Short mmCIF file of C-alpha atoms in Angstrom, two decimals:
data_model
loop_
_atom_site.label_atom_id
_atom_site.label_comp_id
_atom_site.label_asym_id
_atom_site.label_seq_id
_atom_site.Cartn_x
_atom_site.Cartn_y
_atom_site.Cartn_z
CA UNK A 1 -19.93 1.91 14.65
CA UNK A 2 -20.18 1.63 10.90
CA UNK A 3 -21.80 4.39 8.88
CA UNK A 4 -21.60 5.15 5.16
CA UNK A 5 -19.37 8.01 4.14
CA UNK A 6 -21.45 11.09 3.54
CA UNK A 7 -21.77 11.98 -0.15
CA UNK A 8 -19.98 15.00 -1.52
CA UNK A 9 -22.05 17.99 -2.51
CA UNK A 10 -22.74 18.09 -6.21
CA UNK A 11 -21.46 21.64 -6.64
CA UNK A 12 -17.99 21.24 -5.21
CA UNK A 13 -15.14 22.40 -7.46
CA UNK A 14 -13.27 19.89 -9.58
CA UNK A 15 -10.89 17.70 -7.60
CA UNK A 16 -7.36 18.33 -8.79
CA UNK A 17 -4.75 15.61 -9.10
CA UNK A 18 -1.07 16.01 -9.80
CA UNK A 19 -1.02 13.07 -12.19
CA UNK A 20 -3.58 14.84 -14.38
CA UNK A 21 -1.47 17.98 -14.80
CA UNK A 22 0.92 18.61 -17.67
CA UNK A 23 4.56 19.46 -17.04
CA UNK A 24 3.85 23.04 -18.09
CA UNK A 25 1.00 23.32 -15.59
CA UNK A 26 3.18 21.89 -12.83
CA UNK A 27 5.96 24.36 -13.63
CA UNK A 28 3.49 27.21 -13.03
CA UNK A 29 2.83 26.09 -9.45
CA UNK A 30 4.47 28.02 -6.60
CA UNK A 31 7.67 26.40 -5.28
CA UNK A 32 7.52 24.08 -2.29
CA UNK A 33 7.72 26.09 0.90
CA UNK A 34 8.67 24.52 4.23
CA UNK A 35 9.75 27.71 5.97
CA UNK A 36 6.62 28.30 8.03
CA UNK A 37 7.41 28.00 11.73
CA UNK A 38 3.90 26.75 12.55
CA UNK A 39 4.42 23.79 10.25
CA UNK A 40 7.75 22.97 11.83
CA UNK A 41 6.38 23.13 15.36
CA UNK A 42 3.42 20.90 14.53
CA UNK A 43 5.36 18.40 12.47
CA UNK A 44 8.41 18.11 14.74
CA UNK A 45 6.47 16.04 17.27
CA UNK A 46 5.72 13.52 14.54
CA UNK A 47 9.18 13.32 13.00
CA UNK A 48 10.53 9.80 12.88
CA UNK A 49 7.12 8.11 13.20
CA UNK A 50 7.34 4.53 11.92
CA UNK A 51 10.91 5.15 10.88
CA UNK A 52 10.20 8.10 8.59
CA UNK A 53 10.72 11.84 8.78
CA UNK A 54 7.44 13.55 8.01
CA UNK A 55 8.31 17.24 8.29
CA UNK A 56 9.10 17.83 4.62
CA UNK A 57 6.27 15.63 3.25
CA UNK A 58 3.72 17.48 5.40
CA UNK A 59 4.92 20.88 4.23
CA UNK A 60 5.19 19.76 0.61
CA UNK A 61 1.75 18.16 0.59
CA UNK A 62 0.15 21.22 2.19
CA UNK A 63 1.69 23.45 -0.48
CA UNK A 64 0.41 21.19 -3.24
CA UNK A 65 -3.07 20.90 -1.81
CA UNK A 66 -3.35 24.67 -1.68
CA UNK A 67 -1.98 25.01 -5.22
CA UNK A 68 -4.36 22.36 -6.57
CA UNK A 69 -7.30 23.77 -4.59
CA UNK A 70 -7.93 20.18 -3.53
CA UNK A 71 -11.33 19.25 -2.16
CA UNK A 72 -10.59 15.61 -1.33
CA UNK A 73 -7.45 13.86 -0.11
CA UNK A 74 -7.14 10.08 -0.04
CA UNK A 75 -4.53 8.57 2.26
CA UNK A 76 -3.52 4.95 1.98
CA UNK A 77 -2.56 3.29 5.26
CA UNK A 78 -0.69 4.45 8.35
CA UNK A 79 2.21 6.64 7.20
CA UNK A 80 0.10 8.44 4.62
CA UNK A 81 -2.60 9.06 7.25
CA UNK A 82 -0.12 10.82 9.53
CA UNK A 83 1.15 13.06 6.75
CA UNK A 84 -2.29 13.76 5.25
CA UNK A 85 -3.96 14.68 8.57
CA UNK A 86 -1.31 17.21 9.49
CA UNK A 87 -1.11 18.59 5.95
CA UNK A 88 -4.90 19.07 5.91
CA UNK A 89 -4.65 20.94 9.22
CA UNK A 90 -2.04 23.25 7.71
CA UNK A 91 -4.24 23.87 4.67
CA UNK A 92 -7.08 24.95 6.96
CA UNK A 93 -4.75 27.32 8.82
CA UNK A 94 -3.72 28.94 5.55
CA UNK A 95 -7.03 28.99 3.65
CA UNK A 96 -9.79 28.47 6.20
CA UNK A 97 -10.87 25.35 4.28
CA UNK A 98 -9.98 21.80 5.23
CA UNK A 99 -10.22 19.25 2.41
CA UNK A 100 -12.26 16.11 2.98
CA UNK A 101 -9.90 13.39 4.14
CA UNK A 102 -10.57 9.74 3.33
CA UNK A 103 -8.27 6.87 4.23
CA UNK A 104 -8.11 3.32 2.91
CA UNK A 105 -7.26 0.63 5.47
CA UNK A 106 -6.29 -2.85 4.33
CA UNK A 107 -3.32 -3.80 6.49
CA UNK A 108 -3.77 -6.13 9.42
CA UNK A 109 -0.25 -5.46 10.68
CA UNK A 110 -0.05 -5.35 14.48
CA UNK A 111 1.01 -1.84 15.44
CA UNK A 112 3.12 -0.81 18.40
CA UNK A 113 1.47 0.83 21.41
CA UNK A 114 2.92 4.19 20.32
CA UNK A 115 1.53 3.84 16.80
CA UNK A 116 -1.90 2.83 18.06
CA UNK A 117 -1.98 5.79 20.43
CA UNK A 118 -1.17 8.10 17.53
CA UNK A 119 -3.82 6.51 15.30
CA UNK A 120 -6.45 6.95 18.01
CA UNK A 121 -5.56 10.66 18.22
CA UNK A 122 -5.60 11.45 14.50
CA UNK A 123 -8.61 9.32 13.51
CA UNK A 124 -11.25 11.90 14.52
CA UNK A 125 -9.60 14.25 12.00
CA UNK A 126 -10.20 11.74 9.18
CA UNK A 127 -13.67 12.06 7.63
CA UNK A 128 -14.04 8.42 6.63
CA UNK A 129 -12.10 5.16 6.91
CA UNK A 130 -12.63 2.70 4.08
CA UNK A 131 -12.01 -0.93 5.07
CA UNK A 132 -11.60 -3.65 2.45
CA UNK A 133 -13.17 -6.46 4.49
CA UNK A 134 -15.26 -7.18 7.57
CA UNK A 135 -12.11 -8.39 9.30
CA UNK A 136 -10.47 -5.01 8.76
CA UNK A 137 -13.59 -3.28 10.11
CA UNK A 138 -13.24 -5.36 13.29
CA UNK A 139 -9.55 -4.46 13.48
CA UNK A 140 -10.33 -0.75 13.16
CA UNK A 141 -12.88 -0.97 15.95
CA UNK A 142 -10.45 -2.96 18.14
CA UNK A 143 -7.90 -0.17 17.70
CA UNK A 144 -10.48 2.35 19.02
CA UNK A 145 -10.68 4.03 15.63
CA UNK A 146 -14.48 4.02 15.41
CA UNK A 147 -14.47 7.70 16.38
CA UNK A 148 -15.08 8.47 12.70
CA UNK A 149 -17.20 6.98 9.92
CA UNK A 150 -16.23 3.52 8.68
CA UNK A 151 -17.29 2.15 5.31
CA UNK A 152 -16.50 -1.30 3.94
CA UNK A 153 -15.73 -1.54 0.23
CA UNK A 154 -14.34 -4.83 -1.04
CA UNK A 155 -11.23 -4.82 -3.22
CA UNK A 156 -12.08 -4.84 -6.91
CA UNK A 157 -10.34 -6.58 -9.78
CA UNK A 158 -10.52 -5.46 -13.41
CA UNK A 159 -11.25 -8.82 -15.05
CA UNK A 160 -10.86 -7.37 -18.55
CA UNK A 161 -7.10 -7.35 -17.96
CA UNK A 162 -7.24 -11.15 -18.16
CA UNK A 163 -9.07 -11.30 -21.49
CA UNK A 164 -5.88 -11.11 -23.54
CA UNK A 165 -2.68 -12.49 -22.05
CA UNK A 166 0.39 -14.25 -23.37
CA UNK A 167 0.32 -18.01 -23.40
CA UNK A 168 1.70 -20.24 -20.71
CA UNK A 169 4.70 -21.31 -22.79
CA UNK A 170 5.57 -17.71 -23.63
CA UNK A 171 5.44 -16.83 -19.93
CA UNK A 172 7.82 -19.67 -19.08
CA UNK A 173 10.26 -18.56 -21.76
CA UNK A 174 10.15 -14.96 -20.60
CA UNK A 175 10.78 -15.95 -16.97
CA UNK A 176 13.58 -18.27 -18.04
CA UNK A 177 12.47 -21.71 -16.85
CA UNK A 178 12.36 -25.02 -18.77
CA UNK A 179 9.15 -26.04 -20.52
CA UNK A 180 9.00 -29.13 -18.33
CA UNK A 181 9.29 -27.18 -15.05
CA UNK A 182 6.58 -27.29 -12.39
CA UNK A 183 5.86 -23.70 -11.41
CA UNK A 184 4.31 -22.02 -8.39
CA UNK A 185 4.05 -18.26 -7.99
CA UNK A 186 3.85 -15.99 -4.96
CA UNK A 187 2.85 -12.37 -5.56
CA UNK A 188 3.21 -9.62 -2.97
CA UNK A 189 5.43 -7.07 -1.27
CA UNK A 190 8.66 -8.52 0.07
CA UNK A 191 7.95 -7.56 3.67
CA UNK A 192 7.97 -9.63 6.90
CA UNK A 193 4.20 -10.07 7.17
CA UNK A 194 4.05 -11.71 3.74
CA UNK A 195 5.76 -14.88 4.97
CA UNK A 196 8.20 -15.42 2.10
CA UNK A 197 10.94 -16.93 4.33
CA UNK A 198 8.58 -19.79 5.24
CA UNK A 199 7.91 -20.52 1.56
CA UNK A 200 11.58 -20.51 0.62
CA UNK A 201 12.65 -22.59 3.62
CA UNK A 202 9.97 -25.15 2.74
CA UNK A 203 10.93 -25.36 -0.93
CA UNK A 204 13.57 -28.11 -0.45
CA UNK A 205 10.69 -30.33 0.73
CA UNK A 206 8.89 -29.57 -2.52
CA UNK A 207 12.02 -30.32 -4.55
CA UNK A 208 12.36 -33.67 -2.83
CA UNK A 209 9.05 -34.65 -4.42
CA UNK A 210 9.23 -32.48 -7.55
CA UNK A 211 12.87 -31.91 -8.61
CA UNK A 212 11.75 -29.67 -11.48
CA UNK A 213 9.73 -27.33 -9.25
CA UNK A 214 10.40 -23.60 -9.37
CA UNK A 215 9.12 -20.93 -7.01
CA UNK A 216 8.47 -17.63 -8.82
CA UNK A 217 8.51 -14.70 -6.36
CA UNK A 218 6.92 -11.56 -7.80
CA UNK A 219 7.26 -8.27 -5.94
CA UNK A 220 9.71 -5.83 -4.42
CA UNK A 221 10.42 -4.71 -0.88
CA UNK A 222 12.86 -4.30 1.96
CA UNK A 223 13.45 -8.06 2.41
CA UNK A 224 14.72 -8.79 -1.10
CA UNK A 225 18.38 -9.30 -0.12
CA UNK A 226 17.41 -11.33 2.93
CA UNK A 227 15.26 -13.66 0.85
CA UNK A 228 18.03 -14.13 -1.71
CA UNK A 229 20.33 -15.11 1.15
CA UNK A 230 17.84 -17.67 2.45
CA UNK A 231 17.64 -19.25 -1.01
CA UNK A 232 21.44 -19.38 -1.23
CA UNK A 233 21.75 -20.86 2.26
CA UNK A 234 19.21 -23.55 1.33
CA UNK A 235 21.15 -24.28 -1.86
CA UNK A 236 18.05 -23.71 -4.00
CA UNK A 237 18.82 -20.35 -5.61
CA UNK A 238 18.40 -21.88 -9.08
CA UNK A 239 14.86 -22.94 -8.18
CA UNK A 240 13.71 -19.65 -6.61
CA UNK A 241 13.33 -16.87 -9.15
CA UNK A 242 12.79 -13.26 -8.06
CA UNK A 243 11.20 -11.21 -10.83
CA UNK A 244 10.93 -7.93 -8.95
CA UNK A 245 7.91 -5.72 -9.52
CA UNK A 246 5.76 -6.63 -12.50
CA UNK A 247 2.72 -4.90 -13.92
CA UNK A 248 1.72 -7.81 -16.16
CA UNK A 249 0.15 -9.93 -13.43
CA UNK A 250 -2.39 -11.47 -15.88
CA UNK A 251 0.56 -13.01 -17.73
CA UNK A 252 2.00 -14.36 -14.48
CA UNK A 253 -1.50 -15.63 -13.74
CA UNK A 254 -1.06 -18.29 -16.41
CA UNK A 255 0.96 -20.19 -13.79
CA UNK A 256 -1.53 -22.60 -12.31
CA UNK A 257 -0.26 -22.87 -8.73
CA UNK A 258 -0.51 -19.78 -6.54
CA UNK A 259 0.98 -19.72 -3.03
CA UNK A 260 0.29 -17.07 -0.39
CA UNK A 261 2.33 -17.37 2.79
CA UNK A 262 1.01 -14.34 4.67
CA UNK A 263 0.60 -14.52 8.42
CA UNK A 264 -1.88 -11.74 9.10
CA UNK A 265 -3.69 -10.18 6.18
CA UNK A 266 -7.48 -10.18 6.15
CA UNK A 267 -8.42 -9.01 2.69
CA UNK A 268 -11.46 -11.25 2.29
CA UNK A 269 -14.75 -11.16 4.16
#
């Protein structure tokens, strides 16, 4: 079932955001308080979900939502959904008002049976799920999460960022590769579903045809050390360059060859 998210009333109070507050304003907020027994009892059952402890984040978020008088909370993906749902419940217990909860879904990662059971339980307490593609809508429905509203909004790209970028030669110099090098770039989180090991393990085949080829890996994540080790084991560490996180993707975009090795991400239609 796919329905548009219901519009907010025009007279709701201003939505507060921590990033819009000055340091002085933040210092005036009440201190974080995780002493309430009701919070502990509710959160304890969810501690350790997906490898994280959520007790303190739930309590902290609930305190901040009350302090900000928040009307809308946006969660982004699974872990944030768990924390946001329970924090919103705590806010309602304390104030009688539950903020509108919206969650963005763009991951196609296959969840464990335990995770899917939890998602099915908390989804009715989310006011709207926003999917970034039709494929993600189908995934949400397949996970029995159509117990709430689902809206599809495609990912957007600010094209003006690409109007003024450094030249190709300047990008090569900054990365530290020869002017004559053949470059390919892969951009994404360094996580298992992104498929970086396959790219690196295949790179010797590329070098056999193009000895001056370099693979530029842009991103950060839990698999960084593992990927470095693969490059060393293959003997190609000089031809695989890890830049870490970069915010100047338009500059990296001057590299003409883009490679995406993901196994299961459905960000298009």
